[in-house]
């Protein structure tokens, strides 16, 4: 799975603020995503990020 800057990602479980939508803000060995509601940023490995993304139908 490929990610681009600015992509919106929907996670399986909500963040503590209740939001499920995150934006990709940095790419590299790890991917940085930012919560669209509260602005919290998190670095995740690509494998971990793929495992938390909600499957698209």
mmCIF file of N, CA and C in Angstrom:
data_model
loop_
_atom_site.group_PDB
_atom_site.id
_atom_site.type_symbol
_atom_site.label_atom_id
_atom_site.label_comp_id
_atom_site.label_asym_id
_atom_site.label_seq_id
_atom_site.Cartn_x
_atom_site.Cartn_y
_atom_site.Cartn_z
ATOM 1 N N UNK A 1 0.845 -1.170 0.000
ATOM 2 C CA UNK A 1 0.000 0.000 0.000
ATOM 3 C C UNK A 1 0.894 1.239 0.000
ATOM 4 N N UNK A 2 0.579 2.186 -0.854
ATOM 5 C CA UNK A 2 1.358 3.415 -0.962
ATOM 6 C C UNK A 2 0.618 4.573 -0.318
ATOM 7 N N UNK A 3 1.379 5.460 0.291
ATOM 8 C CA UNK A 3 0.812 6.643 0.920
ATOM 9 C C UNK A 3 1.440 7.871 0.289
ATOM 10 N N UNK A 4 0.678 8.941 0.203
ATOM 11 C CA UNK A 4 1.164 10.222 -0.299
ATOM 12 C C UNK A 4 0.882 11.287 0.744
ATOM 13 N N UNK A 5 1.642 12.367 0.704
ATOM 14 C CA UNK A 5 1.386 13.467 1.622
ATOM 15 C C UNK A 5 -0.024 14.007 1.400
ATOM 16 N N UNK A 6 -0.723 14.265 2.481
ATOM 17 C CA UNK A 6 -2.070 14.812 2.394
ATOM 18 C C UNK A 6 -3.171 13.770 2.303
ATOM 19 N N UNK A 7 -2.815 12.489 2.189
ATOM 20 C CA UNK A 7 -3.837 11.434 2.142
ATOM 21 C C UNK A 7 -4.606 11.392 3.452
ATOM 22 N N UNK A 8 -5.904 11.154 3.360
ATOM 23 C CA UNK A 8 -6.747 10.973 4.536
ATOM 24 C C UNK A 8 -6.842 9.484 4.821
ATOM 25 N N UNK A 9 -6.661 9.115 6.088
ATOM 26 C CA UNK A 9 -6.689 7.716 6.511
ATOM 27 C C UNK A 9 -7.756 7.559 7.580
ATOM 28 N N UNK A 10 -8.596 6.540 7.440
ATOM 29 C CA UNK A 10 -9.608 6.230 8.444
ATOM 30 C C UNK A 10 -9.144 5.002 9.217
ATOM 31 N N UNK A 11 -9.076 5.113 10.554
ATOM 32 C CA UNK A 11 -8.600 4.024 11.391
ATOM 33 C C UNK A 11 -9.756 3.169 11.894
ATOM 34 N N UNK A 12 -9.420 1.939 12.304
ATOM 35 C CA UNK A 12 -10.429 1.017 12.833
ATOM 36 C C UNK A 12 -10.997 1.524 14.151
ATOM 37 N N UNK A 13 -10.115 2.005 15.027
ATOM 38 C CA UNK A 13 -10.535 2.493 16.343
ATOM 39 C C UNK A 13 -10.356 4.005 16.392
ATOM 40 N N UNK A 14 -11.237 4.705 17.099
ATOM 41 C CA UNK A 14 -11.096 6.168 17.185
ATOM 42 C C UNK A 14 -9.957 6.583 18.115
ATOM 43 N N UNK A 15 -9.447 7.764 17.881
ATOM 44 C CA UNK A 15 -8.459 8.383 18.747
ATOM 45 C C UNK A 15 -9.163 8.772 20.058
ATOM 46 N N UNK A 16 -8.427 9.141 21.068
ATOM 47 C CA UNK A 16 -9.015 9.511 22.361
ATOM 48 C C UNK A 16 -9.995 10.680 22.239
ATOM 49 N N UNK A 17 -9.808 11.534 21.246
ATOM 50 C CA UNK A 17 -10.709 12.675 21.049
ATOM 51 C C UNK A 17 -11.985 12.268 20.312
ATOM 52 N N UNK A 18 -12.039 11.042 19.813
ATOM 53 C CA UNK A 18 -13.228 10.541 19.132
ATOM 54 C C UNK A 18 -13.129 10.526 17.615
ATOM 55 N N UNK A 19 -12.068 11.069 17.062
ATOM 56 C CA UNK A 19 -11.916 11.159 15.612
ATOM 57 C C UNK A 19 -11.269 9.897 15.043
ATOM 58 N N UNK A 20 -11.700 9.497 13.851
ATOM 59 C CA UNK A 20 -11.126 8.342 13.165
ATOM 60 C C UNK A 20 -10.317 8.742 11.926
ATOM 61 N N UNK A 21 -10.414 10.004 11.508
ATOM 62 C CA UNK A 21 -9.754 10.453 10.284
ATOM 63 C C UNK A 21 -8.439 11.150 10.620
ATOM 64 N N UNK A 22 -7.363 10.712 9.943
ATOM 65 C CA UNK A 22 -6.017 11.246 10.127
ATOM 66 C C UNK A 22 -5.473 11.664 8.768
ATOM 67 N N UNK A 23 -4.496 12.574 8.766
ATOM 68 C CA UNK A 23 -3.859 13.034 7.539
ATOM 69 C C UNK A 23 -2.379 12.659 7.568
ATOM 70 N N UNK A 24 -1.863 12.134 6.453
ATOM 71 C CA UNK A 24 -0.444 11.806 6.348
ATOM 72 C C UNK A 24 0.325 13.119 6.188
ATOM 73 N N UNK A 25 1.271 13.380 7.117
ATOM 74 C CA UNK A 25 2.010 14.636 7.082
ATOM 75 C C UNK A 25 3.506 14.451 6.833
ATOM 76 N N UNK A 26 4.020 13.223 6.899
ATOM 77 C CA UNK A 26 5.440 12.980 6.625
ATOM 78 C C UNK A 26 5.625 11.535 6.202
ATOM 79 N N UNK A 27 6.501 11.325 5.236
ATOM 80 C CA UNK A 27 6.809 9.984 4.753
ATOM 81 C C UNK A 27 8.294 9.710 4.927
ATOM 82 N N UNK A 28 8.634 8.455 5.024
ATOM 83 C CA UNK A 28 10.023 8.025 5.179
ATOM 84 C C UNK A 28 10.020 6.606 5.679
ATOM 85 N N UNK A 29 11.001 6.255 6.500
ATOM 86 C CA UNK A 29 11.028 4.927 7.100
ATOM 87 C C UNK A 29 9.793 4.747 7.985
ATOM 88 N N UNK A 30 9.412 5.813 8.670
ATOM 89 C CA UNK A 30 8.170 5.844 9.443
ATOM 90 C C UNK A 30 7.238 6.860 8.798
ATOM 91 N N UNK A 31 5.956 6.726 9.085
ATOM 92 C CA UNK A 31 4.956 7.638 8.539
ATOM 93 C C UNK A 31 4.394 8.463 9.692
ATOM 94 N N UNK A 32 4.307 9.773 9.497
ATOM 95 C CA UNK A 32 3.732 10.653 10.512
ATOM 96 C C UNK A 32 2.306 10.973 10.091
ATOM 97 N N UNK A 33 1.360 10.715 11.018
ATOM 98 C CA UNK A 33 -0.036 11.052 10.754
ATOM 99 C C UNK A 33 -0.509 12.035 11.823
ATOM 100 N N UNK A 34 -1.438 12.915 11.445
ATOM 101 C CA UNK A 34 -1.956 13.941 12.340
ATOM 102 C C UNK A 34 -3.470 13.817 12.416
ATOM 103 N N UNK A 35 -4.002 13.821 13.633
ATOM 104 C CA UNK A 35 -5.445 13.730 13.851
ATOM 105 C C UNK A 35 -6.111 14.986 13.295
ATOM 106 N N UNK A 36 -7.205 14.815 12.555
ATOM 107 C CA UNK A 36 -7.889 15.953 11.953
ATOM 108 C C UNK A 36 -8.681 16.773 12.968
ATOM 109 N N UNK A 37 -9.020 16.195 14.099
ATOM 110 C CA UNK A 37 -9.824 16.915 15.085
ATOM 111 C C UNK A 37 -8.969 17.671 16.098
ATOM 112 N N UNK A 38 -8.014 16.984 16.732
ATOM 113 C CA UNK A 38 -7.249 17.607 17.823
ATOM 114 C C UNK A 38 -5.834 18.014 17.436
ATOM 115 N N UNK A 39 -5.320 17.525 16.296
ATOM 116 C CA UNK A 39 -3.993 17.913 15.839
ATOM 117 C C UNK A 39 -2.845 17.090 16.393
ATOM 118 N N UNK A 40 -3.124 16.049 17.152
ATOM 119 C CA UNK A 40 -2.082 15.181 17.707
ATOM 120 C C UNK A 40 -1.353 14.467 16.573
ATOM 121 N N UNK A 41 -0.022 14.406 16.636
ATOM 122 C CA UNK A 41 0.776 13.727 15.619
ATOM 123 C C UNK A 41 1.386 12.461 16.193
ATOM 124 N N UNK A 42 1.478 11.423 15.351
ATOM 125 C CA UNK A 42 2.015 10.135 15.754
ATOM 126 C C UNK A 42 2.898 9.599 14.635
ATOM 127 N N UNK A 43 4.062 9.029 14.993
ATOM 128 C CA UNK A 43 4.919 8.324 14.043
ATOM 129 C C UNK A 43 4.628 6.835 14.153
ATOM 130 N N UNK A 44 4.398 6.187 13.004
ATOM 131 C CA UNK A 44 4.154 4.750 12.963
ATOM 132 C C UNK A 44 4.973 4.134 11.831
ATOM 133 N N UNK A 45 5.369 2.881 12.017
ATOM 134 C CA UNK A 45 5.995 2.168 10.904
ATOM 135 C C UNK A 45 4.915 1.886 9.856
ATOM 136 N N UNK A 46 5.334 1.655 8.633
ATOM 137 C CA UNK A 46 4.362 1.400 7.571
ATOM 138 C C UNK A 46 3.539 0.148 7.856
ATOM 139 N N UNK A 47 4.188 -0.880 8.418
ATOM 140 C CA UNK A 47 3.473 -2.115 8.748
ATOM 141 C C UNK A 47 2.381 -1.863 9.788
ATOM 142 N N UNK A 48 2.710 -1.108 10.830
ATOM 143 C CA UNK A 48 1.735 -0.792 11.881
ATOM 144 C C UNK A 48 0.600 0.058 11.315
ATOM 145 N N UNK A 49 0.932 1.017 10.457
ATOM 146 C CA UNK A 49 -0.089 1.877 9.866
ATOM 147 C C UNK A 49 -1.069 1.062 9.026
ATOM 148 N N UNK A 50 -0.555 0.142 8.240
ATOM 149 C CA UNK A 50 -1.425 -0.701 7.413
ATOM 150 C C UNK A 50 -2.354 -1.529 8.286
ATOM 151 N N UNK A 51 -1.869 -1.976 9.436
ATOM 152 C CA UNK A 51 -2.705 -2.821 10.306
ATOM 153 C C UNK A 51 -3.817 -2.045 11.014
ATOM 154 N N UNK A 52 -3.674 -0.719 11.174
ATOM 155 C CA UNK A 52 -4.723 0.041 11.874
ATOM 156 C C UNK A 52 -5.716 0.717 10.939
ATOM 157 N N UNK A 53 -5.452 0.673 9.618
ATOM 158 C CA UNK A 53 -6.354 1.310 8.659
ATOM 159 C C UNK A 53 -7.604 0.479 8.468
ATOM 160 N N UNK A 54 -8.738 1.179 8.437
ATOM 161 C CA UNK A 54 -10.021 0.517 8.199
ATOM 162 C C UNK A 54 -10.082 0.099 6.741
ATOM 163 N N UNK A 55 -10.489 -1.148 6.484
ATOM 164 C CA UNK A 55 -10.564 -1.675 5.129
ATOM 165 C C UNK A 55 -11.647 -0.941 4.335
ATOM 166 N N UNK A 56 -11.308 -0.524 3.134
ATOM 167 C CA UNK A 56 -12.264 0.141 2.255
ATOM 168 C C UNK A 56 -13.096 -0.907 1.528
ATOM 169 N N UNK A 57 -14.360 -0.605 1.317
ATOM 170 C CA UNK A 57 -15.248 -1.550 0.628
ATOM 171 C C UNK A 57 -15.313 -1.263 -0.838
#
